[in-house]
């Protein structure tokens, strides 16, 4: 595994779908990266909104935890990550198309 993308999720139902969709527009083979979604006890419908995306991709892993804050969510994501490189993506952010393939190419 080359890359682990860690996405903490808490109260982002307005933003989470475009965020996760942007991960799959990176020009990367799905065997080369994993997505670790850390559900930090979100009380909204964020996880329901992306349930179909999670089901459609074998390289998405979900960690469910009680709300512990973004730092603990990231730390728990790191514990689960298997990639040589780690990228943190806030759940209200978008990746530019193919940006991670460019960065990963530079890193390797």
mmCIF file of N, CA and C in Angstrom:
data_model
loop_
_atom_site.group_PDB
_atom_site.id
_atom_site.type_symbol
_atom_site.label_atom_id
_atom_site.label_comp_id
_atom_site.label_asym_id
_atom_site.label_seq_id
_atom_site.Cartn_x
_atom_site.Cartn_y
_atom_site.Cartn_z
ATOM 1 N N UNK A 1 0.850 -1.180 0.000
ATOM 2 C CA UNK A 1 0.000 0.000 0.000
ATOM 3 C C UNK A 1 0.890 1.236 0.000
ATOM 4 N N UNK A 2 0.649 2.105 -0.954
ATOM 5 C CA UNK A 2 1.470 3.306 -1.053
ATOM 6 C C UNK A 2 0.966 4.462 -0.201
ATOM 7 N N UNK A 3 -0.372 4.637 -0.138
ATOM 8 C CA UNK A 3 -0.913 5.844 0.472
ATOM 9 C C UNK A 3 -2.146 5.531 1.305
ATOM 10 N N UNK A 4 -2.187 6.106 2.496
ATOM 11 C CA UNK A 4 -3.376 6.060 3.348
ATOM 12 C C UNK A 4 -3.920 7.473 3.466
ATOM 13 N N UNK A 5 -5.193 7.630 3.175
ATOM 14 C CA UNK A 5 -5.866 8.927 3.279
ATOM 15 C C UNK A 5 -6.811 8.840 4.475
ATOM 16 N N UNK A 6 -6.583 9.673 5.459
ATOM 17 C CA UNK A 6 -7.361 9.638 6.693
ATOM 18 C C UNK A 6 -8.334 10.813 6.712
ATOM 19 N N UNK A 7 -9.617 10.486 6.902
ATOM 20 C CA UNK A 7 -10.670 11.503 6.881
ATOM 21 C C UNK A 7 -11.487 11.406 8.168
ATOM 22 N N UNK A 8 -11.281 12.323 9.125
ATOM 23 C CA UNK A 8 -12.141 12.366 10.314
ATOM 24 C C UNK A 8 -13.520 12.921 9.937
ATOM 25 N N UNK A 9 -14.562 12.353 10.524
ATOM 26 C CA UNK A 9 -15.927 12.776 10.185
ATOM 27 C C UNK A 9 -16.674 13.158 11.453
ATOM 28 N N UNK A 10 -17.123 14.423 11.493
ATOM 29 C CA UNK A 10 -17.956 14.899 12.593
ATOM 30 C C UNK A 10 -18.748 16.112 12.119
ATOM 31 N N UNK A 11 -20.070 15.982 12.090
ATOM 32 C CA UNK A 11 -20.971 17.085 11.716
ATOM 33 C C UNK A 11 -20.626 17.731 10.374
ATOM 34 N N UNK A 12 -20.470 16.924 9.347
ATOM 35 C CA UNK A 12 -20.102 17.455 8.026
ATOM 36 C C UNK A 12 -21.031 16.951 6.923
ATOM 37 N N UNK A 13 -22.288 16.737 7.252
ATOM 38 C CA UNK A 13 -23.182 16.153 6.259
ATOM 39 C C UNK A 13 -23.306 17.008 4.990
ATOM 40 N N UNK A 14 -23.064 18.301 5.077
ATOM 41 C CA UNK A 14 -23.134 19.166 3.896
ATOM 42 C C UNK A 14 -21.910 19.012 2.996
ATOM 43 N N UNK A 15 -20.813 18.500 3.534
ATOM 44 C CA UNK A 15 -19.540 18.504 2.812
ATOM 45 C C UNK A 15 -18.953 17.127 2.529
ATOM 46 N N UNK A 16 -19.352 16.109 3.269
ATOM 47 C CA UNK A 16 -18.641 14.840 3.243
ATOM 48 C C UNK A 16 -18.724 14.129 1.890
ATOM 49 N N UNK A 17 -19.841 14.166 1.227
ATOM 50 C CA UNK A 17 -19.948 13.448 -0.048
ATOM 51 C C UNK A 17 -18.986 14.011 -1.100
ATOM 52 N N UNK A 18 -18.987 15.314 -1.353
ATOM 53 C CA UNK A 18 -18.014 15.832 -2.331
ATOM 54 C C UNK A 18 -16.562 15.573 -1.913
ATOM 55 N N UNK A 19 -16.306 15.605 -0.623
ATOM 56 C CA UNK A 19 -14.962 15.335 -0.121
ATOM 57 C C UNK A 19 -14.525 13.924 -0.510
ATOM 58 N N UNK A 20 -15.334 12.933 -0.168
ATOM 59 C CA UNK A 20 -14.966 11.540 -0.445
ATOM 60 C C UNK A 20 -14.943 11.278 -1.952
ATOM 61 N N UNK A 21 -15.867 11.850 -2.682
ATOM 62 C CA UNK A 21 -15.859 11.682 -4.140
ATOM 63 C C UNK A 21 -14.573 12.234 -4.754
ATOM 64 N N UNK A 22 -14.062 13.317 -4.197
ATOM 65 C CA UNK A 22 -12.833 13.906 -4.747
ATOM 66 C C UNK A 22 -11.627 12.981 -4.577
ATOM 67 N N UNK A 23 -11.666 12.112 -3.585
ATOM 68 C CA UNK A 23 -10.573 11.163 -3.364
ATOM 69 C C UNK A 23 -10.460 10.198 -4.542
ATOM 70 N N UNK A 24 -11.578 9.858 -5.132
ATOM 71 C CA UNK A 24 -11.583 8.876 -6.211
ATOM 72 C C UNK A 24 -11.418 9.515 -7.598
ATOM 73 N N UNK A 25 -11.027 10.777 -7.622
ATOM 74 C CA UNK A 25 -10.676 11.459 -8.863
ATOM 75 C C UNK A 25 -9.189 11.844 -8.857
ATOM 76 N N UNK A 26 -8.378 10.969 -8.313
ATOM 77 C CA UNK A 26 -6.962 11.275 -8.140
ATOM 78 C C UNK A 26 -6.056 10.567 -9.151
ATOM 79 N N UNK A 27 -6.622 9.813 -10.044
ATOM 80 C CA UNK A 27 -5.817 9.117 -11.034
ATOM 81 C C UNK A 27 -4.960 8.017 -10.434
ATOM 82 N N UNK A 28 -5.379 7.496 -9.297
ATOM 83 C CA UNK A 28 -4.646 6.432 -8.618
ATOM 84 C C UNK A 28 -5.408 5.119 -8.742
ATOM 85 N N UNK A 29 -4.670 4.036 -8.891
ATOM 86 C CA UNK A 29 -5.267 2.711 -8.862
ATOM 87 C C UNK A 29 -5.727 2.434 -7.439
ATOM 88 N N UNK A 30 -6.913 1.899 -7.280
ATOM 89 C CA UNK A 30 -7.456 1.672 -5.936
ATOM 90 C C UNK A 30 -6.643 0.671 -5.129
ATOM 91 N N UNK A 31 -5.781 -0.095 -5.776
ATOM 92 C CA UNK A 31 -4.898 -1.004 -5.049
ATOM 93 C C UNK A 31 -3.707 -0.268 -4.424
ATOM 94 N N UNK A 32 -3.490 0.974 -4.840
ATOM 95 C CA UNK A 32 -2.345 1.750 -4.358
ATOM 96 C C UNK A 32 -2.663 2.641 -3.170
ATOM 97 N N UNK A 33 -3.953 2.776 -2.825
ATOM 98 C CA UNK A 33 -4.298 3.641 -1.701
ATOM 99 C C UNK A 33 -5.493 3.080 -0.940
ATOM 100 N N UNK A 34 -5.592 3.532 0.298
ATOM 101 C CA UNK A 34 -6.744 3.202 1.125
ATOM 102 C C UNK A 34 -7.294 4.495 1.712
ATOM 103 N N UNK A 35 -8.571 4.469 2.024
ATOM 104 C CA UNK A 35 -9.228 5.593 2.674
ATOM 105 C C UNK A 35 -9.663 5.107 4.050
ATOM 106 N N UNK A 36 -9.203 5.797 5.085
ATOM 107 C CA UNK A 36 -9.588 5.462 6.452
ATOM 108 C C UNK A 36 -10.519 6.575 6.930
ATOM 109 N N UNK A 37 -11.796 6.245 7.005
ATOM 110 C CA UNK A 37 -12.798 7.200 7.472
ATOM 111 C C UNK A 37 -12.998 6.956 8.958
ATOM 112 N N UNK A 38 -12.782 8.002 9.752
ATOM 113 C CA UNK A 38 -12.929 7.881 11.203
ATOM 114 C C UNK A 38 -14.196 8.620 11.615
ATOM 115 N N UNK A 39 -15.235 7.853 11.895
ATOM 116 C CA UNK A 39 -16.490 8.408 12.381
ATOM 117 C C UNK A 39 -16.284 8.759 13.852
ATOM 118 N N UNK A 40 -16.112 10.045 14.112
ATOM 119 C CA UNK A 40 -15.829 10.520 15.466
ATOM 120 C C UNK A 40 -17.124 10.766 16.236
ATOM 121 N N UNK A 41 -18.027 9.796 16.165
ATOM 122 C CA UNK A 41 -19.298 9.896 16.888
ATOM 123 C C UNK A 41 -20.211 10.967 16.344
ATOM 124 N N UNK A 42 -20.178 11.173 15.037
ATOM 125 C CA UNK A 42 -20.977 12.253 14.462
ATOM 126 C C UNK A 42 -22.467 12.042 14.720
ATOM 127 N N UNK A 43 -23.174 13.080 15.208
ATOM 128 C CA UNK A 43 -24.599 12.940 15.493
ATOM 129 C C UNK A 43 -25.490 13.206 14.272
ATOM 130 N N UNK A 44 -24.899 13.665 13.174
ATOM 131 C CA UNK A 44 -25.694 13.984 11.991
ATOM 132 C C UNK A 44 -25.738 12.790 11.038
ATOM 133 N N UNK A 45 -26.106 13.016 9.795
ATOM 134 C CA UNK A 45 -26.261 11.931 8.820
ATOM 135 C C UNK A 45 -25.044 11.766 7.915
ATOM 136 N N UNK A 46 -23.895 12.252 8.329
ATOM 137 C CA UNK A 46 -22.694 12.181 7.496
ATOM 138 C C UNK A 46 -22.402 10.768 7.015
ATOM 139 N N UNK A 47 -22.444 9.800 7.903
ATOM 140 C CA UNK A 47 -22.101 8.424 7.534
ATOM 141 C C UNK A 47 -23.163 7.809 6.624
ATOM 142 N N UNK A 48 -24.410 8.161 6.826
ATOM 143 C CA UNK A 48 -25.477 7.677 5.944
ATOM 144 C C UNK A 48 -25.308 8.230 4.535
ATOM 145 N N UNK A 49 -24.877 9.465 4.437
ATOM 146 C CA UNK A 49 -24.739 10.133 3.154
ATOM 147 C C UNK A 49 -23.665 9.469 2.286
ATOM 148 N N UNK A 50 -22.646 8.898 2.913
ATOM 149 C CA UNK A 50 -21.567 8.267 2.135
ATOM 150 C C UNK A 50 -21.614 6.736 2.184
ATOM 151 N N UNK A 51 -22.671 6.178 2.722
ATOM 152 C CA UNK A 51 -22.760 4.717 2.855
ATOM 153 C C UNK A 51 -22.621 4.011 1.508
ATOM 154 N N UNK A 52 -23.219 4.556 0.454
ATOM 155 C CA UNK A 52 -23.124 3.910 -0.859
ATOM 156 C C UNK A 52 -21.702 3.954 -1.418
ATOM 157 N N UNK A 53 -20.966 5.022 -1.126
ATOM 158 C CA UNK A 53 -19.572 5.117 -1.579
ATOM 159 C C UNK A 53 -18.729 4.091 -0.839
ATOM 160 N N UNK A 54 -18.957 3.967 0.453
ATOM 161 C CA UNK A 54 -18.222 2.987 1.257
ATOM 162 C C UNK A 54 -18.470 1.577 0.720
ATOM 163 N N UNK A 55 -19.713 1.272 0.396
ATOM 164 C CA UNK A 55 -20.061 -0.054 -0.132
ATOM 165 C C UNK A 55 -19.431 -0.311 -1.497
ATOM 166 N N UNK A 56 -19.243 0.732 -2.292
ATOM 167 C CA UNK A 56 -18.765 0.576 -3.668
ATOM 168 C C UNK A 56 -17.252 0.397 -3.778
ATOM 169 N N UNK A 57 -16.513 0.662 -2.720
ATOM 170 C CA UNK A 57 -15.048 0.625 -2.799
ATOM 171 C C UNK A 57 -14.471 -0.279 -1.715
ATOM 172 N N UNK A 58 -13.679 -1.237 -2.144
ATOM 173 C CA UNK A 58 -13.050 -2.185 -1.215
ATOM 174 C C UNK A 58 -11.909 -1.554 -0.424
ATOM 175 N N UNK A 59 -11.422 -0.404 -0.853
ATOM 176 C CA UNK A 59 -10.272 0.212 -0.190
ATOM 177 C C UNK A 59 -10.673 1.276 0.840
ATOM 178 N N UNK A 60 -11.934 1.292 1.239
ATOM 179 C CA UNK A 60 -12.387 2.199 2.297
ATOM 180 C C UNK A 60 -12.568 1.399 3.581
ATOM 181 N N UNK A 61 -11.978 1.898 4.656
ATOM 182 C CA UNK A 61 -12.110 1.288 5.971
ATOM 183 C C UNK A 61 -12.725 2.323 6.906
ATOM 184 N N UNK A 62 -13.648 1.891 7.741
ATOM 185 C CA UNK A 62 -14.342 2.805 8.653
ATOM 186 C C UNK A 62 -13.998 2.441 10.086
ATOM 187 N N UNK A 63 -13.642 3.451 10.843
ATOM 188 C CA UNK A 63 -13.453 3.318 12.287
ATOM 189 C C UNK A 63 -14.589 4.100 12.936
ATOM 190 N N UNK A 64 -15.340 3.445 13.794
ATOM 191 C CA UNK A 64 -16.401 4.118 14.551
ATOM 192 C C UNK A 64 -15.929 4.287 15.986
ATOM 193 N N UNK A 65 -16.015 5.494 16.491
ATOM 194 C CA UNK A 65 -15.594 5.768 17.861
ATOM 195 C C UNK A 65 -16.497 6.835 18.467
ATOM 196 N N UNK A 66 -16.505 6.912 19.791
ATOM 197 C CA UNK A 66 -17.185 8.012 20.461
ATOM 198 C C UNK A 66 -16.419 9.288 20.158
ATOM 199 N N UNK A 67 -17.117 10.403 20.242
ATOM 200 C CA UNK A 67 -16.472 11.679 19.940
ATOM 201 C C UNK A 67 -15.290 11.916 20.871
ATOM 202 N N UNK A 68 -14.109 12.053 20.251
ATOM 203 C CA UNK A 68 -12.872 12.302 20.996
ATOM 204 C C UNK A 68 -12.105 13.486 20.430
ATOM 205 N N UNK A 69 -12.636 14.104 19.396
ATOM 206 C CA UNK A 69 -11.972 15.242 18.789
ATOM 207 C C UNK A 69 -11.120 14.837 17.597
ATOM 208 N N UNK A 70 -10.774 15.839 16.809
ATOM 209 C CA UNK A 70 -10.072 15.581 15.552
ATOM 210 C C UNK A 70 -8.686 14.969 15.748
ATOM 211 N N UNK A 71 -7.986 15.367 16.790
ATOM 212 C CA UNK A 71 -6.641 14.819 17.019
ATOM 213 C C UNK A 71 -6.684 13.327 17.292
ATOM 214 N N UNK A 72 -7.602 12.887 18.144
ATOM 215 C CA UNK A 72 -7.726 11.458 18.432
ATOM 216 C C UNK A 72 -8.230 10.700 17.211
ATOM 217 N N UNK A 73 -9.119 11.325 16.445
ATOM 218 C CA UNK A 73 -9.605 10.681 15.218
ATOM 219 C C UNK A 73 -8.437 10.446 14.261
ATOM 220 N N UNK A 74 -7.598 11.443 14.099
ATOM 221 C CA UNK A 74 -6.424 11.282 13.225
ATOM 222 C C UNK A 74 -5.470 10.230 13.776
ATOM 223 N N UNK A 75 -5.218 10.261 15.076
ATOM 224 C CA UNK A 75 -4.317 9.269 15.682
ATOM 225 C C UNK A 75 -4.848 7.849 15.502
ATOM 226 N N UNK A 76 -6.144 7.665 15.688
ATOM 227 C CA UNK A 76 -6.732 6.340 15.491
ATOM 228 C C UNK A 76 -6.695 5.937 14.020
ATOM 229 N N UNK A 77 -6.822 6.900 13.133
ATOM 230 C CA UNK A 77 -6.675 6.619 11.707
ATOM 231 C C UNK A 77 -5.264 6.167 11.370
ATOM 232 N N UNK A 78 -4.274 6.798 11.978
ATOM 233 C CA UNK A 78 -2.876 6.405 11.758
ATOM 234 C C UNK A 78 -2.648 4.969 12.226
ATOM 235 N N UNK A 79 -3.239 4.610 13.353
ATOM 236 C CA UNK A 79 -3.075 3.242 13.871
ATOM 237 C C UNK A 79 -3.604 2.208 12.880
ATOM 238 N N UNK A 80 -4.641 2.541 12.149
ATOM 239 C CA UNK A 80 -5.252 1.619 11.180
ATOM 240 C C UNK A 80 -4.557 1.669 9.817
ATOM 241 N N UNK A 81 -3.887 2.773 9.527
ATOM 242 C CA UNK A 81 -3.285 2.989 8.209
ATOM 243 C C UNK A 81 -2.187 1.973 7.914
ATOM 244 N N UNK A 82 -2.127 1.556 6.654
ATOM 245 C CA UNK A 82 -1.091 0.620 6.218
ATOM 246 C C UNK A 82 -0.213 1.206 5.121
ATOM 247 N N UNK A 83 -0.484 2.414 4.711
ATOM 248 C CA UNK A 83 0.258 3.030 3.616
ATOM 249 C C UNK A 83 1.651 3.474 4.014
ATOM 250 N N UNK A 84 2.507 3.516 3.011
ATOM 251 C CA UNK A 84 3.865 4.033 3.207
ATOM 252 C C UNK A 84 3.818 5.530 3.507
ATOM 253 N N UNK A 85 2.864 6.211 2.899
ATOM 254 C CA UNK A 85 2.653 7.639 3.119
ATOM 255 C C UNK A 85 1.243 7.844 3.670
ATOM 256 N N UNK A 86 1.057 8.933 4.448
ATOM 257 C CA UNK A 86 -0.240 9.260 5.030
ATOM 258 C C UNK A 86 -0.613 10.669 4.605
ATOM 259 N N UNK A 87 -1.870 10.831 4.220
ATOM 260 C CA UNK A 87 -2.396 12.150 3.876
ATOM 261 C C UNK A 87 -3.647 12.387 4.725
ATOM 262 N N UNK A 88 -3.696 13.504 5.424
ATOM 263 C CA UNK A 88 -4.881 13.884 6.180
ATOM 264 C C UNK A 88 -5.749 14.774 5.303
ATOM 265 N N UNK A 89 -7.024 14.464 5.258
ATOM 266 C CA UNK A 89 -7.975 15.264 4.497
ATOM 267 C C UNK A 89 -9.125 15.620 5.423
ATOM 268 N N UNK A 90 -9.315 16.917 5.656
ATOM 269 C CA UNK A 90 -10.460 17.337 6.459
ATOM 270 C C UNK A 90 -11.732 17.070 5.668
ATOM 271 N N UNK A 91 -12.767 16.684 6.351
ATOM 272 C CA UNK A 91 -13.988 16.235 5.694
ATOM 273 C C UNK A 91 -14.805 17.366 5.070
ATOM 274 N N UNK A 92 -14.380 18.591 5.250
ATOM 275 C CA UNK A 92 -15.031 19.703 4.562
ATOM 276 C C UNK A 92 -14.136 20.273 3.462
ATOM 277 N N UNK A 93 -13.102 19.530 3.075
ATOM 278 C CA UNK A 93 -12.189 19.944 2.014
ATOM 279 C C UNK A 93 -12.384 19.084 0.775
ATOM 280 N N UNK A 94 -11.888 19.578 -0.353
ATOM 281 C CA UNK A 94 -11.893 18.851 -1.613
ATOM 282 C C UNK A 94 -10.461 18.748 -2.125
ATOM 283 N N UNK A 95 -10.157 17.642 -2.773
ATOM 284 C CA UNK A 95 -8.872 17.498 -3.449
ATOM 285 C C UNK A 95 -9.038 17.907 -4.910
ATOM 286 N N UNK A 96 -8.076 18.637 -5.421
ATOM 287 C CA UNK A 96 -8.075 18.921 -6.850
ATOM 288 C C UNK A 96 -7.866 17.611 -7.593
ATOM 289 N N UNK A 97 -8.516 17.442 -8.732
ATOM 290 C CA UNK A 97 -8.364 16.215 -9.507
ATOM 291 C C UNK A 97 -6.890 15.939 -9.790
ATOM 292 N N UNK A 98 -6.482 14.701 -9.580
ATOM 293 C CA UNK A 98 -5.129 14.198 -9.852
ATOM 294 C C UNK A 98 -4.023 14.805 -8.990
ATOM 295 N N UNK A 99 -4.376 15.546 -7.959
ATOM 296 C CA UNK A 99 -3.336 16.167 -7.136
ATOM 297 C C UNK A 99 -2.542 15.138 -6.340
ATOM 298 N N UNK A 100 -3.198 14.101 -5.830
ATOM 299 C CA UNK A 100 -2.470 13.106 -5.044
ATOM 300 C C UNK A 100 -1.586 12.225 -5.919
ATOM 301 N N UNK A 101 -1.991 11.963 -7.149
ATOM 302 C CA UNK A 101 -1.125 11.177 -8.029
ATOM 303 C C UNK A 101 0.154 11.958 -8.314
ATOM 304 N N UNK A 102 0.038 13.269 -8.470
ATOM 305 C CA UNK A 102 1.207 14.115 -8.673
ATOM 306 C C UNK A 102 2.120 14.086 -7.447
ATOM 307 N N UNK A 103 1.542 14.268 -6.264
ATOM 308 C CA UNK A 103 2.334 14.274 -5.022
ATOM 309 C C UNK A 103 2.974 12.920 -4.747
ATOM 310 N N UNK A 104 2.223 11.851 -4.972
ATOM 311 C CA UNK A 104 2.756 10.520 -4.738
ATOM 312 C C UNK A 104 3.902 10.206 -5.707
ATOM 313 N N UNK A 105 3.763 10.643 -6.932
ATOM 314 C CA UNK A 105 4.827 10.467 -7.914
ATOM 315 C C UNK A 105 6.092 11.202 -7.476
ATOM 316 N N UNK A 106 5.932 12.412 -6.972
ATOM 317 C CA UNK A 106 7.092 13.178 -6.483
ATOM 318 C C UNK A 106 7.718 12.503 -5.263
ATOM 319 N N UNK A 107 6.886 11.988 -4.386
ATOM 320 C CA UNK A 107 7.390 11.354 -3.165
ATOM 321 C C UNK A 107 8.166 10.066 -3.460
ATOM 322 N N UNK A 108 7.716 9.326 -4.456
ATOM 323 C CA UNK A 108 8.382 8.058 -4.761
ATOM 324 C C UNK A 108 9.497 8.257 -5.757
#
